[in-house]
Short mmCIF file of C-alpha atoms in Angstrom, two decimals:
data_model
loop_
_atom_site.label_atom_id
_atom_site.label_comp_id
_atom_site.label_asym_id
_atom_site.label_seq_id
_atom_site.Cartn_x
_atom_site.Cartn_y
_atom_site.Cartn_z
CA MET A 26 11.37 -10.84 38.48
CA ALA A 27 7.70 -10.87 37.39
CA GLN A 28 6.88 -12.73 34.18
CA TRP A 29 3.90 -10.57 33.23
CA THR A 30 4.09 -7.54 30.93
CA SER A 31 0.62 -6.02 31.40
CA ALA A 32 -2.28 -6.33 33.80
CA VAL A 33 -6.04 -6.82 33.54
CA GLY A 34 -8.15 -5.33 36.30
CA ALA A 35 -10.93 -7.26 38.01
CA ALA A 36 -13.68 -4.93 36.75
CA GLN A 37 -12.38 -5.07 33.17
CA LEU A 38 -12.08 -8.86 33.19
CA ALA A 39 -15.57 -9.15 34.67
CA ARG A 40 -17.01 -6.99 31.85
CA LEU A 41 -15.33 -9.14 29.22
CA LEU A 42 -16.52 -12.36 30.83
CA ASN A 43 -20.07 -11.12 31.33
CA SER A 44 -20.29 -10.26 27.62
CA GLN A 45 -19.97 -13.95 26.75
CA GLN A 46 -23.64 -14.79 26.82
CA ASP A 47 -24.58 -18.19 25.43
CA ARG A 48 -28.03 -19.39 24.48
CA PRO A 49 -28.44 -22.69 26.36
CA ALA A 50 -29.52 -25.58 24.21
CA PRO A 51 -32.74 -27.33 25.26
CA GLY A 52 -31.88 -29.98 27.82
CA ALA A 53 -28.17 -29.13 27.80
CA ARG A 54 -26.34 -29.42 31.11
CA ARG A 55 -24.51 -26.32 32.25
CA PRO A 56 -20.88 -26.84 33.20
CA PRO A 57 -19.79 -26.20 36.80
CA ALA A 58 -19.22 -22.52 37.60
CA TYR A 59 -15.44 -22.91 37.83
CA ARG A 60 -15.34 -24.66 34.43
CA ALA A 61 -17.43 -21.93 32.79
CA LEU A 62 -15.12 -19.29 34.25
CA ALA A 63 -11.98 -21.11 33.09
CA ASP A 64 -13.46 -21.55 29.60
CA GLY A 65 -14.34 -17.86 29.46
CA ILE A 66 -10.83 -16.73 30.35
CA ARG A 67 -9.33 -19.26 27.93
CA LEU A 68 -11.50 -17.86 25.10
CA LEU A 69 -10.41 -14.32 25.88
CA VAL A 70 -6.77 -15.38 25.65
CA LEU A 71 -7.26 -17.38 22.45
CA GLU A 72 -8.94 -14.40 20.79
CA GLY A 73 -6.27 -12.00 21.93
CA ARG A 74 -8.77 -9.86 23.85
CA VAL A 75 -6.73 -10.58 26.99
CA PRO A 76 -3.03 -10.52 26.02
CA VAL A 77 -0.61 -13.32 26.70
CA ALA A 78 1.57 -12.50 29.73
CA ALA A 79 -1.14 -10.31 31.25
CA ARG A 80 -1.37 -10.41 35.04
CA LEU A 81 -4.84 -11.52 36.16
CA PRO A 82 -6.53 -10.08 39.25
CA ALA A 83 -6.16 -11.80 42.58
CA GLU A 84 -8.70 -14.51 43.34
CA ARG A 85 -10.52 -12.44 45.97
CA GLU A 86 -10.76 -9.35 43.71
CA LEU A 87 -12.17 -11.29 40.78
CA ALA A 88 -14.60 -13.18 43.01
CA LEU A 89 -16.02 -9.87 44.28
CA SER A 90 -16.36 -8.44 40.76
CA LEU A 91 -18.11 -11.59 39.48
CA SER A 92 -20.19 -12.19 42.62
CA VAL A 93 -18.93 -15.75 42.93
CA SER A 94 -17.04 -17.55 45.66
CA ARG A 95 -13.28 -17.34 45.92
CA THR A 96 -13.26 -21.14 45.73
CA THR A 97 -14.78 -20.93 42.23
CA VAL A 98 -12.08 -18.54 41.04
CA ALA A 99 -9.32 -20.62 42.66
CA ALA A 100 -10.60 -23.77 40.94
CA ALA A 101 -10.81 -21.95 37.58
CA TYR A 102 -7.25 -20.68 37.91
CA GLU A 103 -6.05 -24.16 38.83
CA ALA A 104 -7.79 -25.63 35.75
CA LEU A 105 -6.15 -22.99 33.53
CA ARG A 106 -2.75 -23.77 35.02
CA GLY A 107 -3.28 -27.45 34.27
CA GLU A 108 -4.17 -26.65 30.65
CA GLY A 109 -1.19 -24.33 30.14
CA PHE A 110 -3.16 -21.09 29.91
CA LEU A 111 -2.00 -19.70 33.25
CA GLU A 112 1.30 -19.51 35.09
CA SER A 113 1.76 -18.45 38.70
CA ARG A 114 4.52 -17.74 41.15
CA ARG A 115 4.25 -16.91 44.83
CA GLY A 116 4.63 -13.19 45.31
CA ALA A 117 4.30 -12.41 41.58
CA GLY A 118 0.68 -13.44 41.02
CA SER A 119 -0.79 -15.27 38.02
CA TRP A 120 -0.47 -14.34 34.36
CA THR A 121 -1.90 -15.65 31.11
CA ALA A 122 0.03 -18.02 28.85
CA VAL A 123 -0.50 -20.36 25.92
CA PRO A 124 0.32 -24.08 26.00
CA ALA A 125 3.61 -25.18 24.48
CA GLY A 126 3.33 -25.64 20.72
CA ASN A 127 0.33 -23.33 20.32
CA PRO A 128 0.74 -20.24 18.12
CA LEU A 129 0.42 -16.92 19.89
CA PRO A 130 -3.09 -15.53 19.37
CA ALA A 131 -3.36 -12.61 16.96
CA ARG A 132 -4.98 -9.44 18.25
CA GLY A 133 -5.89 -8.31 14.73
CA LEU A 134 -7.26 -10.04 11.67
CA GLU A 135 -4.11 -11.36 10.07
CA PRO A 136 -4.65 -13.69 7.07
CA LEU A 137 -3.83 -17.36 7.35
CA PRO A 138 -0.51 -18.47 5.86
CA PRO A 139 -0.96 -19.92 2.35
CA GLU A 140 -0.03 -23.45 3.45
CA ALA A 141 -3.09 -23.55 5.75
CA LEU A 142 -5.61 -22.71 3.05
CA GLY A 143 -6.03 -26.29 1.85
CA SER A 144 -7.78 -27.39 5.05
CA VAL A 145 -9.15 -24.15 6.51
CA ILE A 146 -11.52 -21.70 4.84
CA ASP A 147 -10.35 -18.23 5.84
CA LEU A 148 -13.19 -15.81 6.54
CA GLY A 149 -11.01 -13.73 8.83
CA CYS A 150 -9.38 -11.48 6.28
CA ALA A 151 -11.60 -9.26 4.09
CA SER A 152 -9.33 -9.31 1.04
CA LEU A 153 -9.64 -10.75 -2.46
CA PRO A 154 -6.97 -12.16 -4.78
CA ALA A 155 -5.36 -9.70 -7.20
CA PRO A 156 -7.45 -8.73 -10.26
CA GLU A 157 -5.22 -10.11 -12.96
CA PRO A 158 -3.93 -9.32 -15.50
CA TRP A 159 -3.89 -5.80 -14.06
CA LEU A 160 -1.43 -6.47 -11.26
CA THR A 161 1.11 -7.92 -13.67
CA ARG A 162 0.59 -5.12 -16.18
CA ALA A 163 0.94 -2.47 -13.46
CA VAL A 164 4.21 -3.95 -12.22
CA GLN A 165 5.55 -4.19 -15.77
CA GLY A 166 4.57 -0.56 -16.38
CA ALA A 167 6.25 0.45 -13.14
CA LEU A 168 9.48 -1.28 -14.15
CA GLU A 169 9.50 0.68 -17.41
CA GLU A 170 9.14 3.93 -15.43
CA LEU A 171 11.72 3.01 -12.80
CA PRO A 172 15.10 3.87 -14.41
CA PRO A 173 14.98 7.68 -13.82
CA TYR A 174 14.08 7.13 -10.16
CA ALA A 175 16.86 4.55 -9.75
CA HIS A 176 19.37 7.35 -10.35
CA THR A 177 18.05 9.24 -7.30
CA HIS A 178 18.23 8.51 -3.57
CA GLY A 179 14.73 6.96 -3.78
CA ASP A 180 13.60 8.70 -0.60
CA TYR A 181 10.28 10.53 -1.06
CA PRO A 182 8.76 11.11 2.39
CA ALA A 183 5.62 12.75 0.97
CA GLY A 184 5.35 10.30 -1.93
CA LEU A 185 6.33 10.43 -5.60
CA PRO A 186 5.36 13.84 -7.03
CA ALA A 187 3.67 12.19 -10.03
CA LEU A 188 1.46 10.02 -7.80
CA ARG A 189 0.61 12.90 -5.45
CA ALA A 190 -0.47 14.96 -8.45
CA MET A 191 -2.53 12.08 -9.84
CA ILE A 192 -4.35 11.48 -6.53
CA ALA A 193 -5.03 15.22 -6.23
CA GLU A 194 -6.50 15.25 -9.75
CA ARG A 195 -8.81 12.37 -8.87
CA TYR A 196 -10.18 14.26 -5.85
CA THR A 197 -10.66 17.35 -8.00
CA ALA A 198 -12.57 15.25 -10.53
CA ARG A 199 -14.87 14.15 -7.68
CA GLY A 200 -15.73 17.78 -6.99
CA VAL A 201 -13.21 18.46 -4.21
CA ALA A 202 -10.51 20.83 -5.45
CA THR A 203 -7.18 19.43 -4.28
CA MET A 204 -3.52 20.38 -4.74
CA PRO A 205 -0.63 17.89 -4.66
CA GLU A 206 0.54 19.67 -1.50
CA GLN A 207 -2.57 18.26 0.21
CA ILE A 208 -1.54 14.64 -0.44
CA MET A 209 0.89 12.35 1.36
CA VAL A 210 1.44 8.79 0.10
CA THR A 211 1.68 6.20 2.87
CA THR A 212 2.33 2.49 3.34
CA GLY A 213 -1.31 1.43 3.21
CA ALA A 214 -4.24 2.98 5.06
CA MET A 215 -2.93 1.54 8.33
CA GLY A 216 0.27 3.53 7.89
CA ALA A 217 -1.79 6.65 7.23
CA ILE A 218 -3.96 6.28 10.32
CA ASP A 219 -0.99 5.35 12.49
CA ALA A 220 0.73 8.60 11.43
CA ILE A 221 -2.44 10.63 12.10
CA CYS A 222 -2.92 9.07 15.54
CA HIS A 223 0.65 9.83 16.55
CA LEU A 224 0.40 13.41 15.32
CA PHE A 225 -3.01 14.23 16.84
CA GLY A 226 -3.81 11.49 19.31
CA GLY A 227 -1.05 11.10 21.82
CA ARG A 228 -1.15 8.75 24.77
CA GLY A 229 -4.30 9.22 26.82
CA GLU A 230 -6.13 11.30 24.19
CA ARG A 231 -9.75 10.45 23.44
CA ILE A 232 -10.70 9.12 20.00
CA ALA A 233 -14.37 8.68 19.10
CA VAL A 234 -15.04 5.55 17.04
CA GLU A 235 -18.08 3.93 15.53
CA SER A 236 -19.35 0.95 17.47
CA PRO A 237 -18.74 -1.49 15.85
CA SER A 238 -15.67 -0.43 13.87
CA TYR A 239 -12.73 -1.95 12.00
CA ALA A 240 -10.89 -4.27 14.39
CA ASN A 241 -7.33 -3.59 13.21
CA ILE A 242 -7.76 0.17 13.51
CA LEU A 243 -9.22 -0.18 17.02
CA GLN A 244 -6.22 -2.26 18.05
CA LEU A 245 -3.81 0.23 16.47
CA MET A 246 -5.41 3.03 18.50
CA ARG A 247 -5.33 1.03 21.73
CA GLU A 248 -1.65 0.27 21.30
CA ALA A 249 -0.99 3.96 20.64
CA GLY A 250 -2.43 4.61 24.12
CA ALA A 251 -5.69 6.22 22.98
CA ARG A 252 -8.85 6.22 25.10
CA LEU A 253 -11.58 4.96 22.76
CA VAL A 254 -15.03 6.54 23.01
CA PRO A 255 -17.57 4.28 21.26
CA VAL A 256 -20.54 5.80 19.43
CA ALA A 257 -23.23 3.22 18.71
CA MET A 258 -24.31 2.71 15.10
CA ALA A 259 -27.99 2.75 14.29
CA GLU A 260 -29.69 -0.58 13.58
CA GLY A 261 -28.96 -2.38 10.33
CA LEU A 262 -27.76 -0.46 7.29
CA SER A 263 -29.34 2.84 8.38
CA GLY A 264 -25.90 3.73 9.66
CA TRP A 265 -25.19 6.74 11.81
CA ASP A 266 -27.28 8.24 14.60
CA MET A 267 -26.22 11.86 14.19
CA ASP A 268 -27.93 13.10 17.36
CA ARG A 269 -25.86 10.56 19.31
CA TRP A 270 -22.68 11.60 17.48
CA ARG A 271 -23.26 15.26 18.24
CA GLN A 272 -23.90 14.47 21.92
CA VAL A 273 -20.79 12.31 22.30
CA LEU A 274 -18.54 14.82 20.54
CA ARG A 275 -19.93 17.69 22.61
CA GLU A 276 -19.64 15.90 25.95
CA SER A 277 -16.37 13.98 25.42
CA ALA A 278 -14.55 16.54 23.23
CA PRO A 279 -12.31 13.87 21.65
CA ARG A 280 -9.20 15.03 19.82
CA LEU A 281 -9.98 12.69 16.91
CA ALA A 282 -13.00 10.87 15.53
CA TYR A 283 -12.63 7.93 13.11
CA VAL A 284 -15.44 7.03 10.68
CA VAL A 285 -15.89 4.70 7.70
CA ALA A 286 -18.72 6.44 5.86
CA ASP A 287 -18.36 4.40 2.66
CA PHE A 288 -19.60 0.80 3.03
CA HIS A 289 -18.63 0.69 6.66
CA ASN A 290 -16.46 -2.14 7.95
CA PRO A 291 -18.00 -4.36 9.35
CA THR A 292 -21.68 -3.43 8.81
CA GLY A 293 -21.59 -2.38 5.14
CA ALA A 294 -23.63 0.78 5.86
CA LEU A 295 -23.28 3.80 3.55
CA ALA A 296 -23.69 7.32 4.97
CA ASP A 297 -25.91 9.62 2.92
CA GLU A 298 -24.99 13.23 2.19
CA ASP A 299 -27.06 14.64 5.05
CA GLN A 300 -25.32 12.34 7.53
CA ARG A 301 -21.92 13.38 6.16
CA ARG A 302 -22.75 17.07 6.40
CA ARG A 303 -24.02 16.74 9.96
CA MET A 304 -21.01 14.64 10.96
CA VAL A 305 -18.61 17.32 9.75
CA ASP A 306 -20.65 20.06 11.44
CA ALA A 307 -20.64 18.16 14.74
CA ALA A 308 -16.87 17.60 14.58
CA ARG A 309 -16.22 21.25 13.74
CA SER A 310 -18.39 22.44 16.62
CA ALA A 311 -16.58 20.15 19.07
CA GLY A 312 -13.09 21.04 17.82
CA THR A 313 -12.56 17.41 16.80
CA VAL A 314 -10.48 16.31 13.82
CA LEU A 315 -12.59 13.90 11.73
CA VAL A 316 -10.67 11.08 10.04
CA ALA A 317 -12.72 9.75 7.11
CA ASP A 318 -11.61 6.29 5.94
CA GLU A 319 -12.50 5.88 2.23
CA THR A 320 -10.79 2.53 1.65
CA MET A 321 -14.09 0.80 0.80
CA GLY A 322 -15.52 3.75 -1.13
CA GLN A 323 -15.03 2.39 -4.66
CA LEU A 324 -16.34 -1.09 -3.86
CA TRP A 325 -19.98 -0.37 -4.68
CA LEU A 326 -21.75 -3.47 -5.99
CA ASP A 327 -25.12 -2.03 -7.02
CA GLU A 328 -25.25 -0.31 -10.42
CA LYS A 329 -27.26 2.57 -9.00
CA TYR A 330 -23.95 3.93 -7.67
CA ALA A 331 -22.33 4.01 -11.12
CA ASP A 332 -21.96 7.29 -13.03
CA GLY A 333 -21.83 9.57 -10.01
CA GLY A 334 -24.44 7.84 -7.87
CA MET A 335 -22.25 7.72 -4.76
CA PRO A 336 -22.57 10.45 -2.10
CA ARG A 337 -19.92 13.16 -2.22
CA PRO A 338 -16.77 12.53 -0.15
CA VAL A 339 -16.89 13.56 3.50
CA CYS A 340 -14.17 16.15 2.79
CA ALA A 341 -16.53 17.87 0.32
CA PHE A 342 -18.37 19.26 3.35
CA ASP A 343 -15.19 20.81 4.76
CA PRO A 344 -14.03 23.14 1.98
CA ALA A 345 -11.55 24.97 4.23
CA GLY A 346 -9.88 21.68 5.16
CA SER A 347 -9.78 22.55 8.84
CA THR A 348 -11.79 19.57 10.15
CA VAL A 349 -11.57 16.53 7.85
CA ILE A 350 -8.56 14.32 7.13
CA THR A 351 -9.27 11.73 4.43
CA VAL A 352 -7.54 8.35 4.14
CA GLY A 353 -7.61 6.24 0.98
CA SER A 354 -5.89 3.08 -0.17
CA ALA A 355 -5.30 0.71 -3.06
CA SER A 356 -5.22 -2.27 -0.70
CA LYS A 357 -8.95 -2.99 -0.41
CA ALA A 358 -10.11 -1.81 -3.82
CA PHE A 359 -7.25 -3.41 -5.78
CA TRP A 360 -5.16 -5.91 -3.79
CA ALA A 361 -4.03 -6.18 -0.17
CA GLY A 362 -0.48 -6.85 -1.35
CA MET A 363 -0.38 -3.41 -2.96
CA ARG A 364 0.52 -1.49 0.20
CA ILE A 365 -0.17 2.01 -1.07
CA GLY A 366 -2.36 4.43 0.87
CA TRP A 367 -2.69 8.18 1.03
CA VAL A 368 -3.81 11.08 3.20
CA ARG A 369 -5.68 14.14 1.95
CA ALA A 370 -5.55 17.07 4.38
CA ALA A 371 -4.70 20.74 4.65
CA PRO A 372 -1.13 21.52 3.47
CA ASP A 373 0.09 22.36 6.99
CA VAL A 374 -1.18 19.00 8.27
CA ILE A 375 0.57 17.20 5.42
CA ARG A 376 3.82 19.02 6.23
CA SER A 377 3.54 17.96 9.88
CA LEU A 378 2.86 14.34 8.91
CA VAL A 379 5.81 14.32 6.52
CA ALA A 380 8.12 15.81 9.15
CA ALA A 381 7.07 13.21 11.72
CA ARG A 382 7.66 10.44 9.19
CA ALA A 383 11.42 10.86 9.51
CA TYR A 384 11.12 8.93 12.80
CA ALA A 385 8.84 6.23 11.42
CA ASP A 386 9.16 4.52 8.02
CA LEU A 387 10.82 7.38 6.03
CA GLY A 388 8.76 6.66 2.94
CA THR A 389 6.76 4.25 0.80
CA PRO A 390 8.31 1.82 -1.75
CA VAL A 391 8.90 3.56 -5.09
CA LEU A 392 8.07 0.60 -7.32
CA GLU A 393 4.61 0.12 -5.80
CA GLN A 394 3.88 3.84 -6.10
CA LEU A 395 4.81 3.67 -9.79
CA ALA A 396 2.50 0.67 -10.24
CA VAL A 397 -0.48 2.52 -8.73
CA ASN A 398 0.34 5.62 -10.78
CA TRP A 399 0.39 3.44 -13.91
CA LEU A 400 -3.05 2.08 -13.04
CA PHE A 401 -4.46 5.57 -12.47
CA SER A 402 -2.95 7.10 -15.61
CA THR A 403 -3.80 4.33 -18.10
CA GLY A 404 -7.38 3.51 -17.11
CA GLY A 405 -6.24 0.17 -15.72
CA TRP A 406 -7.58 1.12 -12.28
CA GLU A 407 -11.17 1.41 -13.53
CA GLN A 408 -10.95 -1.84 -15.48
CA ALA A 409 -9.45 -3.67 -12.50
CA LEU A 410 -12.22 -2.28 -10.28
CA GLY A 411 -14.80 -3.62 -12.71
CA LEU A 412 -13.35 -7.11 -12.25
CA ARG A 413 -13.15 -6.62 -8.49
CA ARG A 414 -16.80 -5.51 -8.20
CA ALA A 415 -18.05 -8.41 -10.32
CA GLN A 416 -16.12 -10.92 -8.22
CA ALA A 417 -17.26 -9.41 -4.90
CA ARG A 418 -20.88 -9.24 -6.08
CA GLU A 419 -20.84 -12.90 -7.14
CA ASN A 420 -19.21 -13.95 -3.87
CA ARG A 421 -21.66 -11.90 -1.80
CA ASP A 422 -24.68 -13.49 -3.46
CA ALA A 423 -23.25 -17.00 -3.07
CA LEU A 424 -22.39 -16.52 0.61
CA VAL A 425 -25.76 -14.92 1.41
CA ALA A 426 -27.63 -17.82 -0.20
CA ALA A 427 -25.48 -20.44 1.54
CA VAL A 428 -25.77 -18.89 5.02
CA ARG A 429 -29.53 -18.41 4.67
CA ARG A 430 -29.88 -22.06 3.70
CA GLU A 431 -27.60 -23.56 6.38
CA LEU A 432 -28.25 -21.07 9.22
CA PRO A 433 -31.74 -19.67 8.71
CA ASP A 434 -31.94 -18.10 12.19
CA TRP A 435 -28.84 -15.95 11.62
CA GLU A 436 -29.80 -12.35 10.87
CA PHE A 437 -28.15 -9.80 8.59
CA GLU A 438 -28.88 -7.19 5.96
CA VAL A 439 -27.25 -7.41 2.55
CA PRO A 440 -25.11 -4.31 1.86
CA ASP A 441 -24.81 -2.60 -1.52
CA GLY A 442 -21.03 -2.54 -1.34
CA GLY A 443 -17.90 -3.23 0.64
CA LEU A 444 -16.70 -6.72 1.47
CA THR A 445 -18.46 -7.80 4.68
CA LEU A 446 -21.68 -9.09 6.22
CA TRP A 447 -22.36 -8.20 9.87
CA VAL A 448 -24.29 -11.18 11.24
CA ARG A 449 -26.28 -11.68 14.45
CA ALA A 450 -25.55 -15.33 15.16
CA GLY A 451 -28.91 -16.59 16.40
CA GLY A 452 -28.22 -15.94 20.08
CA LEU A 453 -24.89 -17.79 20.11
CA SER A 454 -21.60 -16.44 21.42
CA GLY A 455 -19.43 -15.13 18.59
CA SER A 456 -16.30 -15.96 20.59
CA ARG A 457 -17.35 -19.57 21.00
CA LEU A 458 -18.33 -19.79 17.33
CA ALA A 459 -14.87 -18.57 16.37
CA GLU A 460 -13.23 -21.20 18.57
CA ALA A 461 -15.51 -23.98 17.29
CA GLY A 462 -14.93 -22.82 13.71
CA GLU A 463 -11.19 -23.39 14.09
CA ARG A 464 -11.94 -27.01 14.99
CA VAL A 465 -14.16 -27.67 11.96
CA GLY A 466 -12.04 -25.81 9.43
CA VAL A 467 -13.50 -22.34 9.03
CA ARG A 468 -11.87 -19.21 10.44
CA VAL A 469 -14.26 -16.42 11.37
CA PRO A 470 -13.71 -13.34 13.57
CA SER A 471 -16.10 -12.81 16.46
CA GLY A 472 -18.07 -9.63 17.03
CA PRO A 473 -16.16 -8.38 20.10
CA ARG A 474 -13.07 -7.79 17.96
CA PHE A 475 -15.01 -4.94 16.35
CA GLY A 476 -16.23 -3.38 19.60
CA VAL A 477 -14.89 -1.78 22.73
CA ASP A 478 -14.78 -3.74 26.02
CA GLY A 479 -16.63 -6.89 25.00
CA ALA A 480 -19.47 -5.44 22.93
CA PHE A 481 -21.11 -7.49 20.11
CA GLU A 482 -20.59 -10.93 21.62
CA GLY A 483 -23.61 -12.18 19.67
CA TYR A 484 -22.13 -11.28 16.25
CA VAL A 485 -19.63 -12.53 13.70
CA ARG A 486 -18.26 -10.83 10.60
CA LEU A 487 -18.41 -12.76 7.33
CA PRO A 488 -16.44 -11.28 4.42
CA PHE A 489 -17.56 -12.27 0.94
CA THR A 490 -14.10 -13.23 -0.19
CA VAL A 491 -15.03 -16.77 -1.25
CA GLY A 492 -17.69 -17.86 -3.70
CA GLY A 493 -19.26 -20.85 -5.41
CA ALA A 494 -18.61 -24.22 -3.81
CA VAL A 495 -16.21 -22.70 -1.27
CA ALA A 496 -18.92 -20.37 0.03
CA GLU A 497 -21.31 -23.31 0.33
CA GLU A 498 -18.73 -25.36 2.23
CA ALA A 499 -17.98 -22.39 4.48
CA ALA A 500 -21.65 -22.18 5.46
CA VAL A 501 -21.76 -25.93 6.11
CA ARG A 502 -18.77 -25.63 8.43
CA LEU A 503 -20.26 -22.61 10.18
CA ALA A 504 -23.40 -24.64 10.81
CA ALA A 505 -21.24 -27.43 12.26
CA ALA A 506 -19.52 -24.89 14.51
CA ALA A 507 -22.92 -23.58 15.64
CA ARG A 508 -24.01 -27.11 16.59
CA LEU A 509 -20.86 -27.53 18.68
CA VAL A 510 -21.62 -24.32 20.53
CA GLU A 511 -25.29 -25.18 21.02
CA THR A 512 -24.47 -28.57 22.51
CA GLY A 513 -21.63 -27.23 24.64
CA ALA A 514 -19.20 -29.69 23.02
CA THR A 515 -15.54 -29.09 23.85
CA GLY A 516 -12.86 -30.89 21.88
CA GLY A 517 -13.31 -34.03 19.86
CA ALA A 518 -14.66 -32.21 16.82
CA GLU A 519 -14.22 -33.84 13.48
CA ALA A 520 -11.05 -32.85 11.66
CA PRO A 521 -11.60 -30.37 8.83
CA ARG A 522 -11.68 -31.82 5.34
CA THR A 523 -9.15 -30.69 2.78
CA PHE A 524 -11.09 -28.53 0.35
CA VAL A 525 -9.85 -27.66 -3.11
CA ALA A 526 -11.85 -25.05 -5.04
#
């Protein structure tokens, strides 16, 4: 019986390997071809871009795709077997593995466990601690409101009526008339998008996505069996190339398109009203359902966006509700542990989503819904957001200053909101930086996690979730990781220091 559970084709593996372009250091010796190939495959496994237990192509097939000798591939496979990253059996082929004692690589951007935070600075997860005392007050308020609900079955597939009505009122206040029947409460934004993908996507359906885009959503769509159609973002914070979007939607006719128009993750770009209008028009013309992710929308950090300075929501340009489905969440704006999201769509879409939910998670926890409703109804949400914006702004400025000081050849633009910097890493491989960072005590996701088929190898994403001395130490460790990559050092890195903020 074969030990592999999936397969990677020769052409696909070659594309992923060829994306790993390193800038050679002056005078540095290049490793033998077999060693470079083995290191490349090992990196892909460690990052989760090639799954564990994936069958690799035969030596001859991969040699042809890479234009190298079969001997080179055979030697690379043998090196990987010796290191525990490959297992083989006659007649069954070779499949990826991880050495005994190593944790399985994550394919998303899961946060580090709390016990690891004393020695590793986590720049993988773009989430901030809870804005106290508002979390505690919200939970206390929810407990006071709980008794009437405790006398019911507690099963609300569309969400608590009070919270649905409150979310609808907030959209109406933003200039988009909304009824409670247009709202479904979900378990975070991920739960919302998962439900939408299963209703509209289906295995083999095309979904257009920004390139780059949010890594966890891309992985969710891949695992749902979608065929991702990347649409390149314009340079820097200028955002969306609408002529390119219109062309891709017209030629590919995807069933869905997913966009983050509000402080885009990972670039931080903000779509203006003309871009939003044209995006909706292009989707409508192509018969594509446009999923607008607003989870970063309230995290503006520049005061020019206060008092109505933000562009209107994407759904404001679809008054009939036939094209745009909006996803929101408390998890980014308030706290990642508050797993409350929502969908705004036409009533018939909401009914279909609710009906399909009977075969998924049935509903969202009542107590957390009551906590979010308490925040919305008491003004606590706005006060908590004020704390959140101040903290993110301070962290952003500290991280920007530290990275510019320690890594002056790294390039990025400073966004006006959101939680992330999208950084071109001075010609270095983002995958190798991520691996070296683990050895010196800083966790950073590489650019290819945010692309399709190996794109953005020269980038890393840096969330501004740490500030002060921790941000300075993070930049120092990133610089140490960059030196390891530049010199081609493998192993033997200094152990990370325990760092207490």
